[in-house]
Coordinates of C-alpha atoms in Angstrom, one line a residue:
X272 CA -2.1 6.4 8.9
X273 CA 0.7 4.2 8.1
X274 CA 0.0 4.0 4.4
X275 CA 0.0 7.6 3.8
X276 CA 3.6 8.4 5.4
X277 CA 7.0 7.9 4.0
X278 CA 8.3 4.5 4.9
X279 CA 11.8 3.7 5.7
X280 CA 13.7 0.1 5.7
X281 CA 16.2 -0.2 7.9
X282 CA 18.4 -3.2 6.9
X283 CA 21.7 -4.6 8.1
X284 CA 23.6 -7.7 9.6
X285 CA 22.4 -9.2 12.9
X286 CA 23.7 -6.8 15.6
X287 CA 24.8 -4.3 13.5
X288 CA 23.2 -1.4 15.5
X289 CA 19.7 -0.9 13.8
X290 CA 17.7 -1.3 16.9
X291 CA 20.5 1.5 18.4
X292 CA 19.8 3.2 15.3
X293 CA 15.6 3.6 15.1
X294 CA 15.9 4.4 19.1
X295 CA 18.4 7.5 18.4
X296 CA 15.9 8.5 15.7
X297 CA 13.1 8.5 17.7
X298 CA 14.8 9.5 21.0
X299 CA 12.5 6.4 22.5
X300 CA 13.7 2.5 23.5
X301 CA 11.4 1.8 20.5
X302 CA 13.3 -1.2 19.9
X303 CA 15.3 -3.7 22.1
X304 CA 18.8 -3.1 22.2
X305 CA 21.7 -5.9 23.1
X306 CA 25.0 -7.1 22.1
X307 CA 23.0 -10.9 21.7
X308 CA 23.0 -11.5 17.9
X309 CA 19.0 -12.0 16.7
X310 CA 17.6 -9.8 19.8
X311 CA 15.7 -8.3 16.9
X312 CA 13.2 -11.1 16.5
X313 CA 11.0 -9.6 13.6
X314 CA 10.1 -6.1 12.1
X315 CA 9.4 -3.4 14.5
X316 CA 7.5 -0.4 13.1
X317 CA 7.1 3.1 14.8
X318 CA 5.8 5.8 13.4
X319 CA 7.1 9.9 14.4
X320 CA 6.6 13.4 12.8
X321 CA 9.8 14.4 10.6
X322 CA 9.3 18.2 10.3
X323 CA 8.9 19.5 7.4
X324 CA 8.8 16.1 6.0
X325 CA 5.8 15.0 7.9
X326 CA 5.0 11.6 9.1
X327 CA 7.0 9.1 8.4
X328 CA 7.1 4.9 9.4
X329 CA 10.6 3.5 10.4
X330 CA 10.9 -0.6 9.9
X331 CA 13.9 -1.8 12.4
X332 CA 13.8 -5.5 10.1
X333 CA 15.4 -8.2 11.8
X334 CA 19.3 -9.3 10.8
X335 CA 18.9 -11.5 7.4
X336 CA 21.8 -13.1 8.0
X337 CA 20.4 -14.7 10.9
X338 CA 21.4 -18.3 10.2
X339 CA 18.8 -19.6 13.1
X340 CA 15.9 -21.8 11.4
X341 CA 13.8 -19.5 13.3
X342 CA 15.9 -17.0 11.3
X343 CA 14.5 -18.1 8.3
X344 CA 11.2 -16.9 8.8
X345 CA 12.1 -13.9 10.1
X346 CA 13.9 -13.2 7.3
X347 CA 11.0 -14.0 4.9
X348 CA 9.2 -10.8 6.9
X349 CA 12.1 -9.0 6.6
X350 CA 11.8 -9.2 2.8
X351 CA 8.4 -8.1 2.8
X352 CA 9.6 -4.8 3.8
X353 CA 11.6 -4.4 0.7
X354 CA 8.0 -4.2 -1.5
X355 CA 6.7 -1.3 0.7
X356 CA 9.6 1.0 1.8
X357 CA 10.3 4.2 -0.3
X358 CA 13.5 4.6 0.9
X359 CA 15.8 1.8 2.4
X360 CA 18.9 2.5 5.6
X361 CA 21.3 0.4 5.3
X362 CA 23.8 -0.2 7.9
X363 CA 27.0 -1.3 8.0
X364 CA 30.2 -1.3 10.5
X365 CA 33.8 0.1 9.5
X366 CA 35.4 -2.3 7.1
X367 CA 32.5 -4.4 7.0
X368 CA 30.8 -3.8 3.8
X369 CA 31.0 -7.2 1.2
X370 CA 28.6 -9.3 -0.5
X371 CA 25.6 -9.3 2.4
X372 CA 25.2 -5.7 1.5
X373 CA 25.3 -5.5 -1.9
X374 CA 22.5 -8.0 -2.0
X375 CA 20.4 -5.3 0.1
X376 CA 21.6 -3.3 -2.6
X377 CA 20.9 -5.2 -5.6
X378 CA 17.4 -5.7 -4.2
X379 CA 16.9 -2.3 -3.8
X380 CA 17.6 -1.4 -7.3
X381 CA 15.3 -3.9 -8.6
X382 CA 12.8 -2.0 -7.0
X383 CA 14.3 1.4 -7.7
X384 CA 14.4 2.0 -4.0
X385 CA 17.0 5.4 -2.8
X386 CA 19.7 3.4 -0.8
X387 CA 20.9 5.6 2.4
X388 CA 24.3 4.2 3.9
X389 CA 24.8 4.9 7.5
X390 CA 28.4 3.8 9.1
X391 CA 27.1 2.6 12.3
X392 CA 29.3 2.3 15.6
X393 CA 31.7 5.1 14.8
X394 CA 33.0 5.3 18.1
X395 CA 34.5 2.4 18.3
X396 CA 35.9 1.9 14.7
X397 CA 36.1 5.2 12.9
X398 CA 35.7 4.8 9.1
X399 CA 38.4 6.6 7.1
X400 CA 38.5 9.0 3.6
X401 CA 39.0 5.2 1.4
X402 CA 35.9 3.4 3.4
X403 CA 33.6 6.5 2.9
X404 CA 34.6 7.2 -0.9
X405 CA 34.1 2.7 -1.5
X406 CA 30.6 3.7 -0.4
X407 CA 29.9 6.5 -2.7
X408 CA 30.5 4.6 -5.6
X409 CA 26.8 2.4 -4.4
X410 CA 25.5 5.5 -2.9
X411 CA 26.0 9.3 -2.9
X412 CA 24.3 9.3 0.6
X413 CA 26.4 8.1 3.5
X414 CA 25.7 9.3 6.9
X415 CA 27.7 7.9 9.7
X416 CA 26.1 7.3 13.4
X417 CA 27.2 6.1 17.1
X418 CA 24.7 6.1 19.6
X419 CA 27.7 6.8 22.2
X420 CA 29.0 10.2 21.0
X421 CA 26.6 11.4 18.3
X422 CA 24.8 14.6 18.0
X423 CA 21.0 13.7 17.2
X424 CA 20.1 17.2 15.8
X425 CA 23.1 17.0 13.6
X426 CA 22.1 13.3 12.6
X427 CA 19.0 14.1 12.0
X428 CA 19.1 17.0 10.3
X429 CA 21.4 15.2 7.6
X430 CA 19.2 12.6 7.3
X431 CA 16.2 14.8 6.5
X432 CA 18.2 16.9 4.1
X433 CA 18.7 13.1 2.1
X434 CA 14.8 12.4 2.5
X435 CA 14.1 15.4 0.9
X436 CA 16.2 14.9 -2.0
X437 CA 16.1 11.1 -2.7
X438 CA 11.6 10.9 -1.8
X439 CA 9.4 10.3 -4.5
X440 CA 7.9 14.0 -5.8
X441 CA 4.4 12.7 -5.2
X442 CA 5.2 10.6 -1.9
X443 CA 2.7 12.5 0.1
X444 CA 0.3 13.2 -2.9
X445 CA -2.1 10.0 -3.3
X446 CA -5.9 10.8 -4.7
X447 CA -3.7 12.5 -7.9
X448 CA -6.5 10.8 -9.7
X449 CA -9.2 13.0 -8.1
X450 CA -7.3 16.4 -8.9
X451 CA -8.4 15.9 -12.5
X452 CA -12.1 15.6 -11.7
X453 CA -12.3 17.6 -8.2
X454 CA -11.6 21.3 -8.0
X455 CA -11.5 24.3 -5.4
X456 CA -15.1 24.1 -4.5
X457 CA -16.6 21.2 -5.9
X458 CA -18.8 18.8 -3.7
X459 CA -18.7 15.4 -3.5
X460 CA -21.5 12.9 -2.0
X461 CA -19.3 10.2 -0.6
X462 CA -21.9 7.3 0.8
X463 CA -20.9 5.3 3.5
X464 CA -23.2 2.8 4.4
X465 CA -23.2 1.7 8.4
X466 CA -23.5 -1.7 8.2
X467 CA -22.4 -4.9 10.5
X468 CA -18.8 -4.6 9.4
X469 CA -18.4 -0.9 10.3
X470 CA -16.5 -0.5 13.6
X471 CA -18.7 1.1 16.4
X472 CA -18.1 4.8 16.2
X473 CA -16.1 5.2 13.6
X474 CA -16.1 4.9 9.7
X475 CA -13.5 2.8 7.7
X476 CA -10.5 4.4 6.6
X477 CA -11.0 4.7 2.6
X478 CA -13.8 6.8 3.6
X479 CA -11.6 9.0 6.1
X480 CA -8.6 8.8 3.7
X481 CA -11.2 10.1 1.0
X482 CA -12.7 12.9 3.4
X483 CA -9.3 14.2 4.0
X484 CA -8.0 14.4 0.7
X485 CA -11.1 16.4 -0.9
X486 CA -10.4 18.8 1.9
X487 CA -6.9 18.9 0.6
X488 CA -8.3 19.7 -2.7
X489 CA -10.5 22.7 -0.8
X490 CA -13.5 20.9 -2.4
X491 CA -16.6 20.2 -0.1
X492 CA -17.2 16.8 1.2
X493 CA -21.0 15.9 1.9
X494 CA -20.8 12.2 4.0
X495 CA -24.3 10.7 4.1
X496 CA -25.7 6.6 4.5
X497 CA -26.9 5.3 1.2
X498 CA -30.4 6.1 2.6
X499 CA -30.1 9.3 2.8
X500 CA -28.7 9.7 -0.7
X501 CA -32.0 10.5 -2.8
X502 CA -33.2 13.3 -0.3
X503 CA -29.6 14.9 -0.2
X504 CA -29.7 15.1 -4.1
X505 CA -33.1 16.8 -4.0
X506 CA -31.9 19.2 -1.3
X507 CA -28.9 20.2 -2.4
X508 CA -28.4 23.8 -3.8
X509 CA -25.5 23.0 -5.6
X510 CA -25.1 19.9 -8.0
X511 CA -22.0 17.4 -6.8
X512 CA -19.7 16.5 -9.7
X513 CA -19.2 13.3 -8.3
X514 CA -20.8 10.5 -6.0
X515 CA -18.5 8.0 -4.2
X516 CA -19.9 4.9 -2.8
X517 CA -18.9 2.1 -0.8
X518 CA -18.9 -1.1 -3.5
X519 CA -21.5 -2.9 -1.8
X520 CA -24.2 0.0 -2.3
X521 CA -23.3 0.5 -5.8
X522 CA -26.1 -0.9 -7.7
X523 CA -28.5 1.1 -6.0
X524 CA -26.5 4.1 -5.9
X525 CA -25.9 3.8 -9.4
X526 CA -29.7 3.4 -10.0
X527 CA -30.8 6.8 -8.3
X528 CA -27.7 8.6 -9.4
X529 CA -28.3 11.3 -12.7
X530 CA -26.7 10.8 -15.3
X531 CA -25.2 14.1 -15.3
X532 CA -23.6 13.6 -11.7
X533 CA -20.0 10.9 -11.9
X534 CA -20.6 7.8 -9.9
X535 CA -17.8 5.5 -8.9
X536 CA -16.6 3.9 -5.7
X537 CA -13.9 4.3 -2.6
X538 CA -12.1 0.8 -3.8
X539 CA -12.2 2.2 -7.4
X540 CA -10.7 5.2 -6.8
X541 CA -7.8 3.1 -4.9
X542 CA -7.4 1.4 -7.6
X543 CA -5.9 4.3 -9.6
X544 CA -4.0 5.7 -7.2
X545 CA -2.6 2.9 -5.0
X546 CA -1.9 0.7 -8.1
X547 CA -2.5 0.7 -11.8
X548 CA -6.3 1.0 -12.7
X549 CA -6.0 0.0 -16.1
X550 CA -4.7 -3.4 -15.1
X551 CA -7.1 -3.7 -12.6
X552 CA -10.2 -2.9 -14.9
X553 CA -8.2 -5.7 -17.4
X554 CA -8.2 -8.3 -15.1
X555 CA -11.8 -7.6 -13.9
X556 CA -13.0 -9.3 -17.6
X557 CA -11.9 -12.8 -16.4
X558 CA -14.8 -12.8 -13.9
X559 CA -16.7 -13.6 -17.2
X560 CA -14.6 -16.5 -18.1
X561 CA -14.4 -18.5 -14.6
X562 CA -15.4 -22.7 -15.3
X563 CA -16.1 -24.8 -13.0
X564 CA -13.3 -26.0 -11.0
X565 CA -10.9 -22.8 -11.5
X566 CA -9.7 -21.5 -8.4
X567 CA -10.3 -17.4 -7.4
X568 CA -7.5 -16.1 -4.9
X569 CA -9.4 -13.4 -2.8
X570 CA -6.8 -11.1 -0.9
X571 CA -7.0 -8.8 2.1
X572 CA -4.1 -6.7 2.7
X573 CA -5.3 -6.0 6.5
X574 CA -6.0 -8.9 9.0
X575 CA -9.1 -8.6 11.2
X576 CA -12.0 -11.1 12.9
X577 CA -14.4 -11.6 10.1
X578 CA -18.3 -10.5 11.3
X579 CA -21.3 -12.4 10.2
X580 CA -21.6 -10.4 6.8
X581 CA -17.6 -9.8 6.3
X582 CA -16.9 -9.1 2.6
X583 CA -13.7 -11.1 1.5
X584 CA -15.0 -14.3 3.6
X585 CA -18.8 -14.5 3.1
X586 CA -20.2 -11.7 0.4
X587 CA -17.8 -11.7 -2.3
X588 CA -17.6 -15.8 -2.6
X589 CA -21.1 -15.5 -2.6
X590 CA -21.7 -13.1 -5.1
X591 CA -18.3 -14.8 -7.4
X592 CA -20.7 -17.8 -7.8
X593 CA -23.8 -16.5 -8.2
X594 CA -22.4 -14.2 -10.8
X595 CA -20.2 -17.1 -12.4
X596 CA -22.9 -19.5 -12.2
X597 CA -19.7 -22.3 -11.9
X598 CA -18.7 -24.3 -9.2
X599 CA -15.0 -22.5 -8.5
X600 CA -13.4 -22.7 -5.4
X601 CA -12.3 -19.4 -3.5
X602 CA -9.1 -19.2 -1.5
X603 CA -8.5 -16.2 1.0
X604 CA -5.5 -15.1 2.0
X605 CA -5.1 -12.0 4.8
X606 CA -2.1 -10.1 5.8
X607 CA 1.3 -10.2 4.5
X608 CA 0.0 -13.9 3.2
X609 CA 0.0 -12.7 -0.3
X610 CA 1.6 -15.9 -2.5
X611 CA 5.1 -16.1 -4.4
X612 CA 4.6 -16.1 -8.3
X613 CA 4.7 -19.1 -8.4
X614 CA 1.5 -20.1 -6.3
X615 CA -0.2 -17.4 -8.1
X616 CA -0.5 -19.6 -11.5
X617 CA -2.5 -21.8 -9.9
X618 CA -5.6 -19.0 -10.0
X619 CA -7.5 -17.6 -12.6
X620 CA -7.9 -14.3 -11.2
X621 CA -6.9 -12.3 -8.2
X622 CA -9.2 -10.0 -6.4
X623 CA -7.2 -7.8 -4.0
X624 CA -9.1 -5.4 -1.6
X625 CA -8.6 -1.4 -1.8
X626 CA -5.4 -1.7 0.1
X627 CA -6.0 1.3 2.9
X628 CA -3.4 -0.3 4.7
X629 CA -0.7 -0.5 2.0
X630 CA 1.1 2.3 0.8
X631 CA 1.0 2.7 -3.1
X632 CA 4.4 1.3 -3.8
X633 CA 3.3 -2.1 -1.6
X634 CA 0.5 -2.7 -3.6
X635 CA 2.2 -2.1 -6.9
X636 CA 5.0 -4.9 -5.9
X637 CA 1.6 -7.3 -5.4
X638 CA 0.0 -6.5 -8.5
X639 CA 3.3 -6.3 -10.2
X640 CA 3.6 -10.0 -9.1
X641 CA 0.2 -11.2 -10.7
X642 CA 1.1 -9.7 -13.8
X643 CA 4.8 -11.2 -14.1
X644 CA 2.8 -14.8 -13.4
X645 CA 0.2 -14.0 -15.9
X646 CA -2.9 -13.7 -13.8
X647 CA -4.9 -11.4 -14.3
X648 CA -6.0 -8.9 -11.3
X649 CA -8.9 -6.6 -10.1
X650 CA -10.1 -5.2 -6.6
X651 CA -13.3 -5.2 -4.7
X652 CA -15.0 -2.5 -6.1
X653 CA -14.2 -2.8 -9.8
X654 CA -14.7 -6.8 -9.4
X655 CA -18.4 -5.9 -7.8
X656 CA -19.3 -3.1 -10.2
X657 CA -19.0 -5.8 -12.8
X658 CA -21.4 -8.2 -11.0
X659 CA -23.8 -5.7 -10.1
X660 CA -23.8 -4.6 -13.9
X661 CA -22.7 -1.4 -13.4
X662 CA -19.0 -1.0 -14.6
X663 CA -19.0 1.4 -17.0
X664 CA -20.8 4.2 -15.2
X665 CA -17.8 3.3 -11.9
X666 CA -15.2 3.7 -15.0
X667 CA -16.5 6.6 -16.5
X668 CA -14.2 8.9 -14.8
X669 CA -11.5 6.7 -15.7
X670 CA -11.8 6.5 -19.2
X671 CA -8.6 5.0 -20.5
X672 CA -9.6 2.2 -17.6
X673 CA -12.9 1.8 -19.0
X674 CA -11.5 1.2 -22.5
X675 CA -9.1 -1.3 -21.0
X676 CA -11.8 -3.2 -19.8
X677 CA -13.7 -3.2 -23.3
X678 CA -11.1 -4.3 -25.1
X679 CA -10.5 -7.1 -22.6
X680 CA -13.8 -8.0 -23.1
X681 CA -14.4 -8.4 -26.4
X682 CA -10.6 -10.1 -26.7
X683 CA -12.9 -13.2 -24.2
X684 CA -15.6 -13.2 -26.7

């Protein structure tokens, strides 16, 4: 799963020798390689094991100084890619290193993104002791690379040694929220409802993300359809300490749930630890202050044909009215579609799905966004526990969330 794996930027200048770069490291013609500037024409992804780093997802981005007007948009995808990588390659030839990048540079900082120069095309043009030292003074780690006559064990093994040291601590740790609730042999009820949006034969990935990491925690994970909930509780020898539930059976999940057993929901729980939770349980109080004619941006981080009963297209406008009682309009917005601050101020709230698809550090640059235009911002399952009147029992294990939310509330009254 792409959003649980370390992922790697790989910028440069148009023929610069990333696409020679990503096929070395993946000893595959992953990417197309040719001496025509732009071959590159937007961001290639390919995933590969890293031992003992794991999995990890290498972007080949397209040149940005590609002056093309086609260019230009590939460039604009190519900056995307800046929001979600943890760690950013940069390339650059011998004696080529000026103002392009150390505006890849400068970008990177701003995001507090590790910067890993690589020296590319050493067999042609050497760098020598004054290049290499230049380099160190923007970054400590400088590998240098030729497709021709390099060693990929040695490369490789240099680069992981860097990954190691320069990788967030907790890059591979998401959930941390449920370490503090969920310990070595706890169970958990996770309900999964199989619905018209399910795929055929498989579940949705916050519940398999969710199933995998209680096994990480060596706690017990009991999957069941909301109608099988009540009988499970009943049969159950042991108490769960907590009950996760996809959003849209929340209300009558929360109903039938003790109130000695935690309730909240997948999207919830991505909340805390794919973004900030407090924010997102702030932002959910301006559902209670929509008039008519304010505008509700509704965004979807993956792209996929909507069914009949899709949540982002048909339920949640739905429900956003109903619950509002205004006439507001709804705008939805899918993919890497997610709008510049600037287009943001034009909404009165932002409703963002879990993000499954988007690592933590992605979703962070989004929401990071809403805040720095002032808007305030939820997700699915917090923004429907508040319809459905059940907020504070999904916030309960979230309690400085859950206070957030309060005090957000009362600031509207």
């Amino acid at each position: 799963m792409k959003a649980l794996t370390a992922q790697i930027g790989i910028f440069g200048r148009t023929n610069s020798g990333k696409s020679s770069l990503i096929n070395f490291i993946t000893n595959q013609n992953t990417s197309i390689v040719s001496k025509i500037p732009g071959t590159t024409t937007d961001v290639v992804q390919k995933q590969m094991e890293l031992n003992p780093l794991g999995q990890i997802t290498l972007f080949d981005t397209a040149g940005m100084d590609d002056a093309s007007v086609l260019g230009s948009a590939r460039i604009e995808k190519t900056k995307r890619i800046f929001d979600s990588s943890d760690i950013i390659i940069l390339l650059a030839e011998t004696d080529k290193f000026g103002t392009f990048e150390k505006e890849i540079i400068k970008e990177a900082d701003k995001r507090k993104t590790p910067v890993v120069i690589v020296v590319s095309k050493i067999d042609l043009n050497p760098p020598d002791a004054a290049f290499v030292k230049d380099l160190n003074s923007y970054s400590k780690n400088v590998l240098q690379f030729s497709s021709v006559t390099g060693n990929r064990d040695d490369f490789l093994n240099g680069l992981k040694k860097i990954l190691a040291e320069v990788l967030p601590d907790n890059y591979t740790e998401n959930y941390l929220s449920l370490r503090n609730i969920v310990k070595k042999d706890d169970t958990v009820v996770l309900i999964a409802p199989i619905d018209a949006g399910a795929p055929r034969g498989k579940i949705i990935m916050p519940q398999i993300q969710t199933i995998r990491h209680i096994l990480d925690l060596n706690a017990c994970a009991y999957i069941l359809q909301d109608g099988q909930y009540h009988a499970a509780l009943n049969n159950m020898k042991v108490k769960p300490v907590l009950a996760i539930t996809d959003s849209q059976a929340v209300k009558r999940i929360a109903a039938i749930t003790p109130p000695d057993i935690k309730l909240t929901t997948f999207s919830t729980v991505y909340a805390a630890d794919k973004s900030d939770i407090i924010e997102m349980a702030k932002g959910a109080a301006a559902l209670n202050a929509l008039k008519d004619g304010d505008k509700v941006l509704i965004s979807e981080a993956c792209t996929h044909h909507a069914s009949a009963d899709d949540i982002s297209k048909i339920k949640l406008p739905k429900w956003i009215k109903e619950y509002a009682g205004q006439n507001v309009e709804i705008v939805r917005v899918c993919g890497q579609d997610f709008p510049d601050k600037l287009e943001l101020k034009k909404y009165k709230i932002i409703i963002h799905c879990g993000a499954c698809t988007l690592n933590r550090k992605g979703m962070l640059a989004r929401l990071n966004k809403a805040v720095e235009a002032r808007v305030p911002v939820t997700n699915y399952g917090i923004a429907i526990s508040v319809m459905q009147g059940v907020i504070e029992k999904v916030l309960e294990i979230f309690p400085e969330a859950l206070k957030a939310y309060k005090k957000a509330m009362n600031s509207r009254k």
